Amino acid sequence: MTTALVVVVLALLLAAWVLSIANRLDRLHVRTDAAWAAVDAALARRAVVVRALLDPELSAAASKAEAASRADRELFENELSALLGALDRSALPAAVAAELSDAEERVMLARRVHNDAVRDALLLRRRRVVRWLRLAGTAPQPSYFEIAEPAAPSDAVLLTPRPSARVVLTDAQGRVLLFQGFDPARPQELFWFTVGGGVEEGEELRDAAVREAFEETGLKLAPEQLIGPIWRRRAVFSFDGETFDAEEWFFHASVEGDLTVDTSGFNDVEETSISGYRWWSAGELESTEDTVYPVQLAELLPELTKDWDGRARPVR
């Protein structure tokens, strides 16, 4: 076999391999779209059942959730879930209570199927060959749909309040320090997040931000070095089997020169659920296929170099 023929055969095999990956990715995108349609249908059915309860507050919440944009859907669906969690179901007719439980179970199952599809799509999109050859094309990056759900369909939705203080820590090049971690219940789903953590009882937000920055990076900041809060984020998420209703307040601090990140102050949970860290530019955040929280960080990061108006801006 001549060298030219070998090259042709290898090129054909390579092209077939790349084509198979592209086809698989396309099927995964179709799967996530179909899974989202199923979630949307399940949520719509839940809204119909809720309105049948003839409770004005619940009906208003259901309609608000249905009319919300995809970006705001999680927030409003969680508000509806919280109201349903406080509902006295023993006072409902048995048939109505059963219908409501069935609707909630369908939402739960549809959401899990959707998130499994998103996970598979994101894992493939993150492969080097997909990124280098831009095999994802113009298809938008799929995102998880995180709403609280009961441990069992008939149980109340229990949310643990979690106020937290976070620090957008930037260097002289305008890059932000992010940690990479995962939920121990879903270790295959990696995501990036800013410095910070929960506010302890009786602790002020700014003091919590200073403490968290020191524990996670070894950096000793004075409270006056923090700018903000600059952003506020409300999110409901699950971690290690517990569902949290989080209100996150973001501060900004900058460092000069090279910061040697010292993670010796990590607690046991951080030790086991944080896998690394790195500095990110706004351009890198904009082009990455990785999951980053808050999701608008790429567009918000350059704004930190502009004049701040003194108000905390909401982010998702």
PDB file of C-alpha atoms in Angstrom:
ATOM      1  CA  MET A   1       0.000   0.000   0.000  1.00  0.00           C
ATOM      2  CA  THR A   2       1.491   3.295  -1.049  1.00  0.00           C
ATOM      3  CA  THR A   3       1.975   6.149   1.359  1.00  0.00           C
ATOM      4  CA  ALA A   4      -0.596   8.250  -0.487  1.00  0.00           C
ATOM      5  CA  LEU A   5      -3.203   5.511  -0.161  1.00  0.00           C
ATOM      6  CA  VAL A   6      -2.475   5.131   3.541  1.00  0.00           C
ATOM      7  CA  VAL A   7      -2.956   8.861   4.014  1.00  0.00           C
ATOM      8  CA  VAL A   8      -6.254   8.764   2.120  1.00  0.00           C
ATOM      9  CA  VAL A   9      -7.513   5.815   4.179  1.00  0.00           C
ATOM     10  CA  LEU A  10      -6.521   7.485   7.449  1.00  0.00           C
ATOM     11  CA  ALA A  11      -8.178  10.720   6.345  1.00  0.00           C
ATOM     12  CA  LEU A  12     -11.388   8.878   5.498  1.00  0.00           C
ATOM     13  CA  LEU A  13     -11.351   7.078   8.839  1.00  0.00           C
ATOM     14  CA  LEU A  14     -10.747  10.350  10.648  1.00  0.00           C
ATOM     15  CA  ALA A  15     -13.547  12.050   8.730  1.00  0.00           C
ATOM     16  CA  ALA A  16     -15.907   9.170   9.523  1.00  0.00           C
ATOM     17  CA  TRP A  17     -14.987   9.392  13.205  1.00  0.00           C
ATOM     18  CA  VAL A  18     -15.550  13.149  13.320  1.00  0.00           C
ATOM     19  CA  LEU A  19     -18.838  12.749  11.440  1.00  0.00           C
ATOM     20  CA  SER A  20     -19.993  10.124  13.952  1.00  0.00           C
ATOM     21  CA  ILE A  21     -19.262  12.522  16.824  1.00  0.00           C
ATOM     22  CA  ALA A  22     -21.087  15.357  15.045  1.00  0.00           C
ATOM     23  CA  ASN A  23     -24.101  13.104  14.439  1.00  0.00           C
ATOM     24  CA  ARG A  24     -24.118  11.982  18.049  1.00  0.00           C
ATOM     25  CA  LEU A  25     -23.942  15.569  19.236  1.00  0.00           C
ATOM     26  CA  ASP A  26     -26.808  16.495  16.955  1.00  0.00           C
ATOM     27  CA  ARG A  27     -28.882  13.652  18.397  1.00  0.00           C
ATOM     28  CA  LEU A  28     -28.079  14.826  21.917  1.00  0.00           C
ATOM     29  CA  HIS A  29     -29.220  18.352  21.068  1.00  0.00           C
ATOM     30  CA  VAL A  30     -32.461  16.937  19.702  1.00  0.00           C
ATOM     31  CA  ARG A  31     -32.798  14.871  22.857  1.00  0.00           C
ATOM     32  CA  THR A  32     -32.351  17.899  25.142  1.00  0.00           C
ATOM     33  CA  ASP A  33     -34.905  19.883  23.135  1.00  0.00           C
ATOM     34  CA  ALA A  34     -37.408  17.039  23.390  1.00  0.00           C
ATOM     35  CA  ALA A  35     -36.681  16.625  27.089  1.00  0.00           C
ATOM     36  CA  TRP A  36     -37.278  20.335  27.697  1.00  0.00           C
ATOM     37  CA  ALA A  37     -40.569  20.101  25.810  1.00  0.00           C
ATOM     38  CA  ALA A  38     -41.550  17.284  28.195  1.00  0.00           C
ATOM     39  CA  VAL A  39     -40.592  19.401  31.204  1.00  0.00           C
ATOM     40  CA  ASP A  40     -42.598  22.321  29.847  1.00  0.00           C
ATOM     41  CA  ALA A  41     -45.615  20.074  29.296  1.00  0.00           C
ATOM     42  CA  ALA A  42     -45.341  18.617  32.802  1.00  0.00           C
ATOM     43  CA  LEU A  43     -45.105  22.076  34.327  1.00  0.00           C
ATOM     44  CA  ALA A  44     -48.119  23.187  32.302  1.00  0.00           C
ATOM     45  CA  ARG A  45     -50.125  20.216  33.588  1.00  0.00           C
ATOM     46  CA  ARG A  46     -49.126  21.044  37.156  1.00  0.00           C
ATOM     47  CA  ALA A  47     -50.294  24.624  36.617  1.00  0.00           C
ATOM     48  CA  VAL A  48     -53.672  23.399  35.365  1.00  0.00           C
ATOM     49  CA  VAL A  49     -54.116  21.193  38.427  1.00  0.00           C
ATOM     50  CA  VAL A  50     -53.059  24.017  40.742  1.00  0.00           C
ATOM     51  CA  ARG A  51     -55.595  26.403  39.225  1.00  0.00           C
ATOM     52  CA  ALA A  52     -58.264  23.771  39.773  1.00  0.00           C
ATOM     53  CA  LEU A  53     -57.672  24.171  43.516  1.00  0.00           C
ATOM     54  CA  LEU A  54     -59.334  27.609  43.203  1.00  0.00           C
ATOM     55  CA  ASP A  55     -56.833  29.227  45.539  1.00  0.00           C
ATOM     56  CA  PRO A  56     -56.158  32.811  44.330  1.00  0.00           C
ATOM     57  CA  GLU A  57     -52.535  32.898  45.544  1.00  0.00           C
ATOM     58  CA  LEU A  58     -51.686  29.518  44.054  1.00  0.00           C
ATOM     59  CA  SER A  59     -53.460  30.337  40.783  1.00  0.00           C
ATOM     60  CA  ALA A  60     -51.558  33.612  40.469  1.00  0.00           C
ATOM     61  CA  ALA A  61     -48.247  31.863  41.138  1.00  0.00           C
ATOM     62  CA  ALA A  62     -49.036  29.172  38.561  1.00  0.00           C
ATOM     63  CA  SER A  63     -49.905  31.741  35.900  1.00  0.00           C
ATOM     64  CA  LYS A  64     -46.787  33.769  36.706  1.00  0.00           C
ATOM     65  CA  ALA A  65     -44.611  30.676  36.319  1.00  0.00           C
ATOM     66  CA  GLU A  66     -46.231  29.726  32.998  1.00  0.00           C
ATOM     67  CA  ALA A  67     -45.708  33.212  31.583  1.00  0.00           C
ATOM     68  CA  ALA A  68     -42.066  33.477  32.720  1.00  0.00           C
ATOM     69  CA  SER A  69     -39.188  33.427  30.277  1.00  0.00           C
ATOM     70  CA  ARG A  70     -36.834  30.445  30.237  1.00  0.00           C
ATOM     71  CA  ALA A  71     -34.275  32.480  32.175  1.00  0.00           C
ATOM     72  CA  ASP A  72     -36.754  33.247  34.973  1.00  0.00           C
ATOM     73  CA  ARG A  73     -38.683  29.997  34.895  1.00  0.00           C
ATOM     74  CA  GLU A  74     -36.736  28.312  37.689  1.00  0.00           C
ATOM     75  CA  LEU A  75     -37.355  31.180  40.101  1.00  0.00           C
ATOM     76  CA  PHE A  76     -41.121  31.331  39.569  1.00  0.00           C
ATOM     77  CA  GLU A  77     -41.582  27.561  39.489  1.00  0.00           C
ATOM     78  CA  ASN A  78     -39.723  27.373  42.793  1.00  0.00           C
ATOM     79  CA  GLU A  79     -42.015  30.010  44.269  1.00  0.00           C
ATOM     80  CA  LEU A  80     -44.979  27.888  43.228  1.00  0.00           C
ATOM     81  CA  SER A  81     -43.327  24.765  44.692  1.00  0.00           C
ATOM     82  CA  ALA A  82     -42.804  26.571  47.997  1.00  0.00           C
ATOM     83  CA  LEU A  83     -46.494  27.501  48.150  1.00  0.00           C
ATOM     84  CA  LEU A  84     -47.474  23.916  47.356  1.00  0.00           C
ATOM     85  CA  GLY A  85     -45.118  22.704  50.074  1.00  0.00           C
ATOM     86  CA  ALA A  86     -47.056  24.758  52.623  1.00  0.00           C
ATOM     87  CA  LEU A  87     -50.432  23.541  51.363  1.00  0.00           C
ATOM     88  CA  ASP A  88     -52.564  21.479  53.768  1.00  0.00           C
ATOM     89  CA  ARG A  89     -53.316  18.556  51.489  1.00  0.00           C
ATOM     90  CA  SER A  90     -55.370  16.736  54.080  1.00  0.00           C
ATOM     91  CA  ALA A  91     -58.126  19.280  53.466  1.00  0.00           C
ATOM     92  CA  LEU A  92     -58.248  18.504  49.731  1.00  0.00           C
ATOM     93  CA  PRO A  93     -60.606  15.963  48.186  1.00  0.00           C
ATOM     94  CA  ALA A  94     -58.762  12.662  47.745  1.00  0.00           C
ATOM     95  CA  ALA A  95     -59.071  12.739  43.959  1.00  0.00           C
ATOM     96  CA  VAL A  96     -57.680  16.295  43.763  1.00  0.00           C
ATOM     97  CA  ALA A  97     -54.794  15.490  46.112  1.00  0.00           C
ATOM     98  CA  ALA A  98     -53.940  12.424  44.023  1.00  0.00           C
ATOM     99  CA  GLU A  99     -54.048  14.464  40.809  1.00  0.00           C
ATOM    100  CA  LEU A 100     -51.730  17.069  42.304  1.00  0.00           C
ATOM    101  CA  SER A 101     -49.270  14.418  43.502  1.00  0.00           C
ATOM    102  CA  ASP A 102     -49.308  12.795  40.072  1.00  0.00           C
ATOM    103  CA  ALA A 103     -48.623  16.153  38.387  1.00  0.00           C
ATOM    104  CA  GLU A 104     -45.707  16.811  40.734  1.00  0.00           C
ATOM    105  CA  GLU A 105     -44.271  13.369  40.107  1.00  0.00           C
ATOM    106  CA  ARG A 106     -44.425  13.941  36.360  1.00  0.00           C
ATOM    107  CA  VAL A 107     -42.541  17.225  36.778  1.00  0.00           C
ATOM    108  CA  MET A 108     -39.924  15.483  38.889  1.00  0.00           C
ATOM    109  CA  LEU A 109     -39.397  12.685  36.379  1.00  0.00           C
ATOM    110  CA  ALA A 110     -39.361  15.014  33.357  1.00  0.00           C
ATOM    111  CA  ARG A 111     -36.831  17.296  35.032  1.00  0.00           C
ATOM    112  CA  ARG A 112     -34.505  14.401  35.825  1.00  0.00           C
ATOM    113  CA  VAL A 113     -34.698  13.061  32.281  1.00  0.00           C
ATOM    114  CA  HIS A 114     -33.989  16.551  30.963  1.00  0.00           C
ATOM    115  CA  ASN A 115     -31.006  17.070  33.243  1.00  0.00           C
ATOM    116  CA  ASP A 116     -29.593  13.677  32.285  1.00  0.00           C
ATOM    117  CA  ALA A 117     -29.834  14.690  28.615  1.00  0.00           C
ATOM    118  CA  VAL A 118     -28.162  18.027  29.349  1.00  0.00           C
ATOM    119  CA  ARG A 119     -25.368  16.262  31.237  1.00  0.00           C
ATOM    120  CA  ASP A 120     -24.646  13.934  28.303  1.00  0.00           C
ATOM    121  CA  ALA A 121     -24.701  16.820  25.814  1.00  0.00           C
ATOM    122  CA  LEU A 122     -22.368  18.985  27.898  1.00  0.00           C
ATOM    123  CA  LEU A 123     -19.909  16.127  28.424  1.00  0.00           C
ATOM    124  CA  LEU A 124     -19.632  15.611  24.669  1.00  0.00           C
ATOM    125  CA  ARG A 125     -19.465  19.354  23.911  1.00  0.00           C
ATOM    126  CA  ARG A 126     -16.491  19.655  26.281  1.00  0.00           C
ATOM    127  CA  ARG A 127     -14.369  17.144  24.355  1.00  0.00           C
ATOM    128  CA  ARG A 128     -11.394  18.749  22.627  1.00  0.00           C
ATOM    129  CA  VAL A 129     -12.316  17.545  19.133  1.00  0.00           C
ATOM    130  CA  VAL A 130     -15.777  19.083  19.481  1.00  0.00           C
ATOM    131  CA  ARG A 131     -14.384  22.408  20.670  1.00  0.00           C
ATOM    132  CA  TRP A 132     -11.475  22.553  18.216  1.00  0.00           C
ATOM    133  CA  LEU A 133     -13.600  21.697  15.179  1.00  0.00           C
ATOM    134  CA  ARG A 134     -16.635  23.639  16.489  1.00  0.00           C
ATOM    135  CA  LEU A 135     -18.863  20.634  15.906  1.00  0.00           C
ATOM    136  CA  ALA A 136     -21.603  22.157  18.067  1.00  0.00           C
ATOM    137  CA  GLY A 137     -22.091  24.790  15.382  1.00  0.00           C
ATOM    138  CA  THR A 138     -24.603  27.471  16.362  1.00  0.00           C
ATOM    139  CA  ALA A 139     -26.602  25.217  18.673  1.00  0.00           C
ATOM    140  CA  PRO A 140     -27.053  26.951  22.040  1.00  0.00           C
ATOM    141  CA  GLN A 141     -25.436  25.338  25.036  1.00  0.00           C
ATOM    142  CA  PRO A 142     -28.095  23.353  26.934  1.00  0.00           C
ATOM    143  CA  SER A 143     -28.568  24.190  30.617  1.00  0.00           C
ATOM    144  CA  TYR A 144     -29.835  22.305  33.604  1.00  0.00           C
ATOM    145  CA  PHE A 145     -33.286  23.030  34.981  1.00  0.00           C
ATOM    146  CA  GLU A 146     -32.934  23.177  38.746  1.00  0.00           C
ATOM    147  CA  ILE A 147     -36.112  23.408  40.798  1.00  0.00           C
ATOM    148  CA  ALA A 148     -36.869  22.045  44.224  1.00  0.00           C
ATOM    149  CA  GLU A 149     -38.718  18.793  44.383  1.00  0.00           C
ATOM    150  CA  PRO A 150     -40.146  16.742  47.252  1.00  0.00           C
ATOM    151  CA  ALA A 151     -38.338  13.671  48.447  1.00  0.00           C
ATOM    152  CA  ALA A 152     -41.480  11.779  47.493  1.00  0.00           C
ATOM    153  CA  PRO A 153     -44.336  13.097  45.346  1.00  0.00           C
ATOM    154  CA  SER A 154     -46.669  13.547  48.294  1.00  0.00           C
ATOM    155  CA  ASP A 155     -44.117  15.169  50.606  1.00  0.00           C
ATOM    156  CA  ALA A 156     -43.792  18.896  51.207  1.00  0.00           C
ATOM    157  CA  VAL A 157     -40.940  20.732  49.507  1.00  0.00           C
ATOM    158  CA  LEU A 158     -38.484  21.737  52.220  1.00  0.00           C
ATOM    159  CA  LEU A 159     -36.014  24.482  51.403  1.00  0.00           C
ATOM    160  CA  THR A 160     -33.089  25.360  53.646  1.00  0.00           C
ATOM    161  CA  PRO A 161     -32.446  29.134  53.671  1.00  0.00           C
ATOM    162  CA  ARG A 162     -28.825  29.907  52.882  1.00  0.00           C
ATOM    163  CA  PRO A 163     -27.640  33.512  52.772  1.00  0.00           C
ATOM    164  CA  SER A 164     -24.113  33.676  51.435  1.00  0.00           C
ATOM    165  CA  ALA A 165     -21.401  36.211  50.725  1.00  0.00           C
ATOM    166  CA  ARG A 166     -19.253  35.774  47.627  1.00  0.00           C
ATOM    167  CA  VAL A 167     -16.192  37.612  46.343  1.00  0.00           C
ATOM    168  CA  VAL A 168     -15.463  38.321  42.684  1.00  0.00           C
ATOM    169  CA  LEU A 169     -11.690  38.309  43.112  1.00  0.00           C
ATOM    170  CA  THR A 170      -9.829  39.787  40.142  1.00  0.00           C
ATOM    171  CA  ASP A 171      -6.165  40.293  39.341  1.00  0.00           C
ATOM    172  CA  ALA A 172      -4.301  43.073  37.551  1.00  0.00           C
ATOM    173  CA  GLN A 173      -5.214  41.536  34.167  1.00  0.00           C
ATOM    174  CA  GLY A 174      -8.934  41.641  34.931  1.00  0.00           C
ATOM    175  CA  ARG A 175      -9.182  37.878  35.367  1.00  0.00           C
ATOM    176  CA  VAL A 176     -11.442  36.343  38.023  1.00  0.00           C
ATOM    177  CA  LEU A 177     -10.517  33.490  40.342  1.00  0.00           C
ATOM    178  CA  LEU A 178     -12.950  30.564  40.138  1.00  0.00           C
ATOM    179  CA  PHE A 179     -13.058  27.209  41.867  1.00  0.00           C
ATOM    180  CA  GLN A 180     -14.222  24.040  40.154  1.00  0.00           C
ATOM    181  CA  GLY A 181     -16.450  21.742  42.145  1.00  0.00           C
ATOM    182  CA  PHE A 182     -19.283  19.248  42.053  1.00  0.00           C
ATOM    183  CA  ASP A 183     -22.261  18.024  44.007  1.00  0.00           C
ATOM    184  CA  PRO A 184     -21.225  14.787  45.816  1.00  0.00           C
ATOM    185  CA  ALA A 185     -24.571  13.339  44.720  1.00  0.00           C
ATOM    186  CA  ARG A 186     -23.641  14.043  41.058  1.00  0.00           C
ATOM    187  CA  PRO A 187     -19.835  14.036  40.843  1.00  0.00           C
ATOM    188  CA  GLN A 188     -19.843  13.862  37.043  1.00  0.00           C
ATOM    189  CA  GLU A 189     -21.414  17.342  36.744  1.00  0.00           C
ATOM    190  CA  LEU A 190     -18.591  19.845  37.230  1.00  0.00           C
ATOM    191  CA  PHE A 191     -19.109  23.596  37.524  1.00  0.00           C
ATOM    192  CA  TRP A 192     -17.109  26.750  38.317  1.00  0.00           C
ATOM    193  CA  PHE A 193     -17.986  29.317  40.978  1.00  0.00           C
ATOM    194  CA  THR A 194     -16.594  32.349  42.761  1.00  0.00           C
ATOM    195  CA  VAL A 195     -14.901  32.576  46.134  1.00  0.00           C
ATOM    196  CA  GLY A 196     -17.324  32.640  49.058  1.00  0.00           C
ATOM    197  CA  GLY A 197     -19.823  30.692  51.094  1.00  0.00           C
ATOM    198  CA  GLY A 198     -22.549  30.706  53.703  1.00  0.00           C
ATOM    199  CA  VAL A 199     -23.017  33.478  56.239  1.00  0.00           C
ATOM    200  CA  GLU A 200     -22.758  32.248  59.816  1.00  0.00           C
ATOM    201  CA  GLU A 201     -25.401  33.119  62.403  1.00  0.00           C
ATOM    202  CA  GLY A 202     -25.008  36.705  63.589  1.00  0.00           C
ATOM    203  CA  GLU A 203     -22.343  37.471  60.965  1.00  0.00           C
ATOM    204  CA  GLU A 204     -22.437  40.527  58.728  1.00  0.00           C
ATOM    205  CA  LEU A 205     -22.249  40.016  54.962  1.00  0.00           C
ATOM    206  CA  ARG A 206     -18.975  41.899  54.563  1.00  0.00           C
ATOM    207  CA  ASP A 207     -17.359  40.046  57.465  1.00  0.00           C
ATOM    208  CA  ALA A 208     -18.489  36.733  55.966  1.00  0.00           C
ATOM    209  CA  ALA A 209     -16.946  37.675  52.612  1.00  0.00           C
ATOM    210  CA  VAL A 210     -13.629  38.555  54.274  1.00  0.00           C
ATOM    211  CA  ARG A 211     -13.632  35.300  56.251  1.00  0.00           C
ATOM    212  CA  GLU A 212     -14.493  33.148  53.225  1.00  0.00           C
ATOM    213  CA  ALA A 213     -11.818  34.800  51.086  1.00  0.00           C
ATOM    214  CA  PHE A 214      -9.188  34.024  53.720  1.00  0.00           C
ATOM    215  CA  GLU A 215     -10.356  30.436  54.305  1.00  0.00           C
ATOM    216  CA  GLU A 216     -10.479  29.593  50.599  1.00  0.00           C
ATOM    217  CA  THR A 217      -7.499  31.528  49.225  1.00  0.00           C
ATOM    218  CA  GLY A 218      -5.324  32.580  52.178  1.00  0.00           C
ATOM    219  CA  LEU A 219      -5.817  36.228  51.167  1.00  0.00           C
ATOM    220  CA  LYS A 220      -6.280  38.597  54.103  1.00  0.00           C
ATOM    221  CA  LEU A 221      -8.629  41.380  53.020  1.00  0.00           C
ATOM    222  CA  ALA A 222      -9.691  44.354  55.078  1.00  0.00           C
ATOM    223  CA  PRO A 223     -13.460  44.946  55.023  1.00  0.00           C
ATOM    224  CA  GLU A 224     -12.923  48.318  53.333  1.00  0.00           C
ATOM    225  CA  GLN A 225     -11.147  46.602  50.436  1.00  0.00           C
ATOM    226  CA  LEU A 226     -14.436  45.034  49.367  1.00  0.00           C
ATOM    227  CA  ILE A 227     -16.621  46.926  46.911  1.00  0.00           C
ATOM    228  CA  GLY A 228     -20.321  46.295  47.102  1.00  0.00           C
ATOM    229  CA  PRO A 229     -22.409  44.304  47.361  1.00  0.00           C
ATOM    230  CA  ILE A 230     -22.369  44.711  43.599  1.00  0.00           C
ATOM    231  CA  TRP A 231     -24.722  41.875  42.617  1.00  0.00           C
ATOM    232  CA  ARG A 232     -27.441  39.811  44.236  1.00  0.00           C
ATOM    233  CA  ARG A 233     -28.383  36.308  43.081  1.00  0.00           C
ATOM    234  CA  ARG A 234     -31.345  34.205  44.168  1.00  0.00           C
ATOM    235  CA  ALA A 235     -31.094  30.503  43.425  1.00  0.00           C
ATOM    236  CA  VAL A 236     -32.573  27.207  44.554  1.00  0.00           C
ATOM    237  CA  PHE A 237     -30.175  24.301  44.248  1.00  0.00           C
ATOM    238  CA  SER A 238     -29.552  20.850  45.651  1.00  0.00           C
ATOM    239  CA  PHE A 239     -26.259  19.800  47.213  1.00  0.00           C
ATOM    240  CA  ASP A 240     -25.499  16.418  48.755  1.00  0.00           C
ATOM    241  CA  GLY A 241     -29.205  15.555  49.030  1.00  0.00           C
ATOM    242  CA  GLU A 242     -30.338  18.848  50.605  1.00  0.00           C
ATOM    243  CA  THR A 243     -32.212  21.611  48.786  1.00  0.00           C
ATOM    244  CA  PHE A 244     -31.225  25.205  49.518  1.00  0.00           C
ATOM    245  CA  ASP A 245     -32.958  28.522  48.964  1.00  0.00           C
ATOM    246  CA  ALA A 246     -29.890  30.685  48.487  1.00  0.00           C
ATOM    247  CA  GLU A 247     -29.582  34.456  48.467  1.00  0.00           C
ATOM    248  CA  GLU A 248     -26.062  35.307  47.372  1.00  0.00           C
ATOM    249  CA  TRP A 249     -24.490  38.740  47.776  1.00  0.00           C
ATOM    250  CA  PHE A 250     -21.405  39.448  45.666  1.00  0.00           C
ATOM    251  CA  PHE A 251     -18.548  41.784  46.562  1.00  0.00           C
ATOM    252  CA  HIS A 252     -15.594  42.759  44.383  1.00  0.00           C
ATOM    253  CA  ALA A 253     -11.953  42.826  45.420  1.00  0.00           C
ATOM    254  CA  SER A 254      -8.793  43.054  43.347  1.00  0.00           C
ATOM    255  CA  VAL A 255      -5.270  41.833  44.029  1.00  0.00           C
ATOM    256  CA  GLU A 256      -1.993  43.220  42.792  1.00  0.00           C
ATOM    257  CA  GLY A 257       0.730  40.919  41.569  1.00  0.00           C
ATOM    258  CA  ASP A 258       0.583  37.151  41.759  1.00  0.00           C
ATOM    259  CA  LEU A 259      -1.601  35.590  44.423  1.00  0.00           C
ATOM    260  CA  THR A 260      -0.477  32.229  45.727  1.00  0.00           C
ATOM    261  CA  VAL A 261      -3.800  30.570  46.419  1.00  0.00           C
ATOM    262  CA  ASP A 262      -3.711  28.738  49.750  1.00  0.00           C
ATOM    263  CA  THR A 263      -6.570  26.255  50.165  1.00  0.00           C
ATOM    264  CA  SER A 264      -5.396  24.879  53.510  1.00  0.00           C
ATOM    265  CA  GLY A 265      -8.373  26.593  55.133  1.00  0.00           C
ATOM    266  CA  PHE A 266     -10.902  24.451  53.260  1.00  0.00           C
ATOM    267  CA  ASN A 267     -13.452  22.692  55.455  1.00  0.00           C
ATOM    268  CA  ASP A 268     -14.255  18.992  55.041  1.00  0.00           C
ATOM    269  CA  VAL A 269     -17.013  19.609  52.470  1.00  0.00           C
ATOM    270  CA  GLU A 270     -14.786  21.872  50.369  1.00  0.00           C
ATOM    271  CA  GLU A 271     -11.918  19.385  50.576  1.00  0.00           C
ATOM    272  CA  THR A 272     -14.073  16.653  49.059  1.00  0.00           C
ATOM    273  CA  SER A 273     -16.158  18.662  46.559  1.00  0.00           C
ATOM    274  CA  ILE A 274     -13.663  21.176  45.083  1.00  0.00           C
ATOM    275  CA  SER A 275     -11.360  19.767  42.449  1.00  0.00           C
ATOM    276  CA  GLY A 276      -9.329  22.801  41.359  1.00  0.00           C
ATOM    277  CA  TYR A 277      -9.118  26.500  40.608  1.00  0.00           C
ATOM    278  CA  ARG A 278      -7.879  28.874  37.940  1.00  0.00           C
ATOM    279  CA  TRP A 279      -8.004  32.504  36.808  1.00  0.00           C
ATOM    280  CA  TRP A 280     -10.450  33.262  33.979  1.00  0.00           C
ATOM    281  CA  SER A 281     -10.597  36.194  31.569  1.00  0.00           C
ATOM    282  CA  ALA A 282     -13.946  37.486  30.327  1.00  0.00           C
ATOM    283  CA  GLY A 283     -13.112  36.136  26.864  1.00  0.00           C
ATOM    284  CA  GLU A 284     -12.398  32.658  28.223  1.00  0.00           C
ATOM    285  CA  LEU A 285     -15.654  32.697  30.166  1.00  0.00           C
ATOM    286  CA  GLU A 286     -17.555  33.734  27.070  1.00  0.00           C
ATOM    287  CA  SER A 287     -16.148  30.925  24.930  1.00  0.00           C
ATOM    288  CA  THR A 288     -16.118  28.081  27.451  1.00  0.00           C
ATOM    289  CA  GLU A 289     -18.588  25.215  27.338  1.00  0.00           C
ATOM    290  CA  ASP A 290     -18.110  24.648  31.076  1.00  0.00           C
ATOM    291  CA  THR A 291     -20.862  25.519  33.540  1.00  0.00           C
ATOM    292  CA  VAL A 292     -20.107  28.760  35.394  1.00  0.00           C
ATOM    293  CA  TYR A 293     -22.104  30.469  38.146  1.00  0.00           C
ATOM    294  CA  PRO A 294     -23.407  33.108  37.975  1.00  0.00           C
ATOM    295  CA  VAL A 295     -24.192  32.399  34.348  1.00  0.00           C
ATOM    296  CA  GLN A 296     -23.773  36.046  33.286  1.00  0.00           C
ATOM    297  CA  LEU A 297     -20.272  36.352  34.726  1.00  0.00           C
ATOM    298  CA  ALA A 298     -18.666  36.721  31.275  1.00  0.00           C
ATOM    299  CA  GLU A 299     -20.731  39.806  30.468  1.00  0.00           C
ATOM    300  CA  LEU A 300     -20.669  41.233  33.992  1.00  0.00           C
ATOM    301  CA  LEU A 301     -16.935  40.912  34.601  1.00  0.00           C
ATOM    302  CA  PRO A 302     -15.860  43.848  32.353  1.00  0.00           C
ATOM    303  CA  GLU A 303     -18.365  46.098  34.118  1.00  0.00           C
ATOM    304  CA  LEU A 304     -16.338  45.869  37.312  1.00  0.00           C
ATOM    305  CA  THR A 305     -13.749  48.198  35.765  1.00  0.00           C
ATOM    306  CA  LYS A 306     -16.415  50.831  35.203  1.00  0.00           C
ATOM    307  CA  ASP A 307     -17.910  53.202  37.737  1.00  0.00           C
ATOM    308  CA  TRP A 308     -20.147  51.368  40.150  1.00  0.00           C
ATOM    309  CA  ASP A 309     -23.490  53.068  40.891  1.00  0.00           C
ATOM    310  CA  GLY A 310     -23.720  51.809  44.468  1.00  0.00           C
ATOM    311  CA  ARG A 311     -26.588  49.387  43.940  1.00  0.00           C
ATOM    312  CA  ALA A 312     -26.500  45.613  44.003  1.00  0.00           C
ATOM    313  CA  ARG A 313     -27.596  44.324  40.586  1.00  0.00           C
ATOM    314  CA  PRO A 314     -29.608  41.123  40.452  1.00  0.00           C
ATOM    315  CA  VAL A 315     -28.032  38.235  38.566  1.00  0.00           C
ATOM    316  CA  ARG A 316     -29.277  34.753  37.939  1.00  0.00           C
TER     317      ARG A 316
END
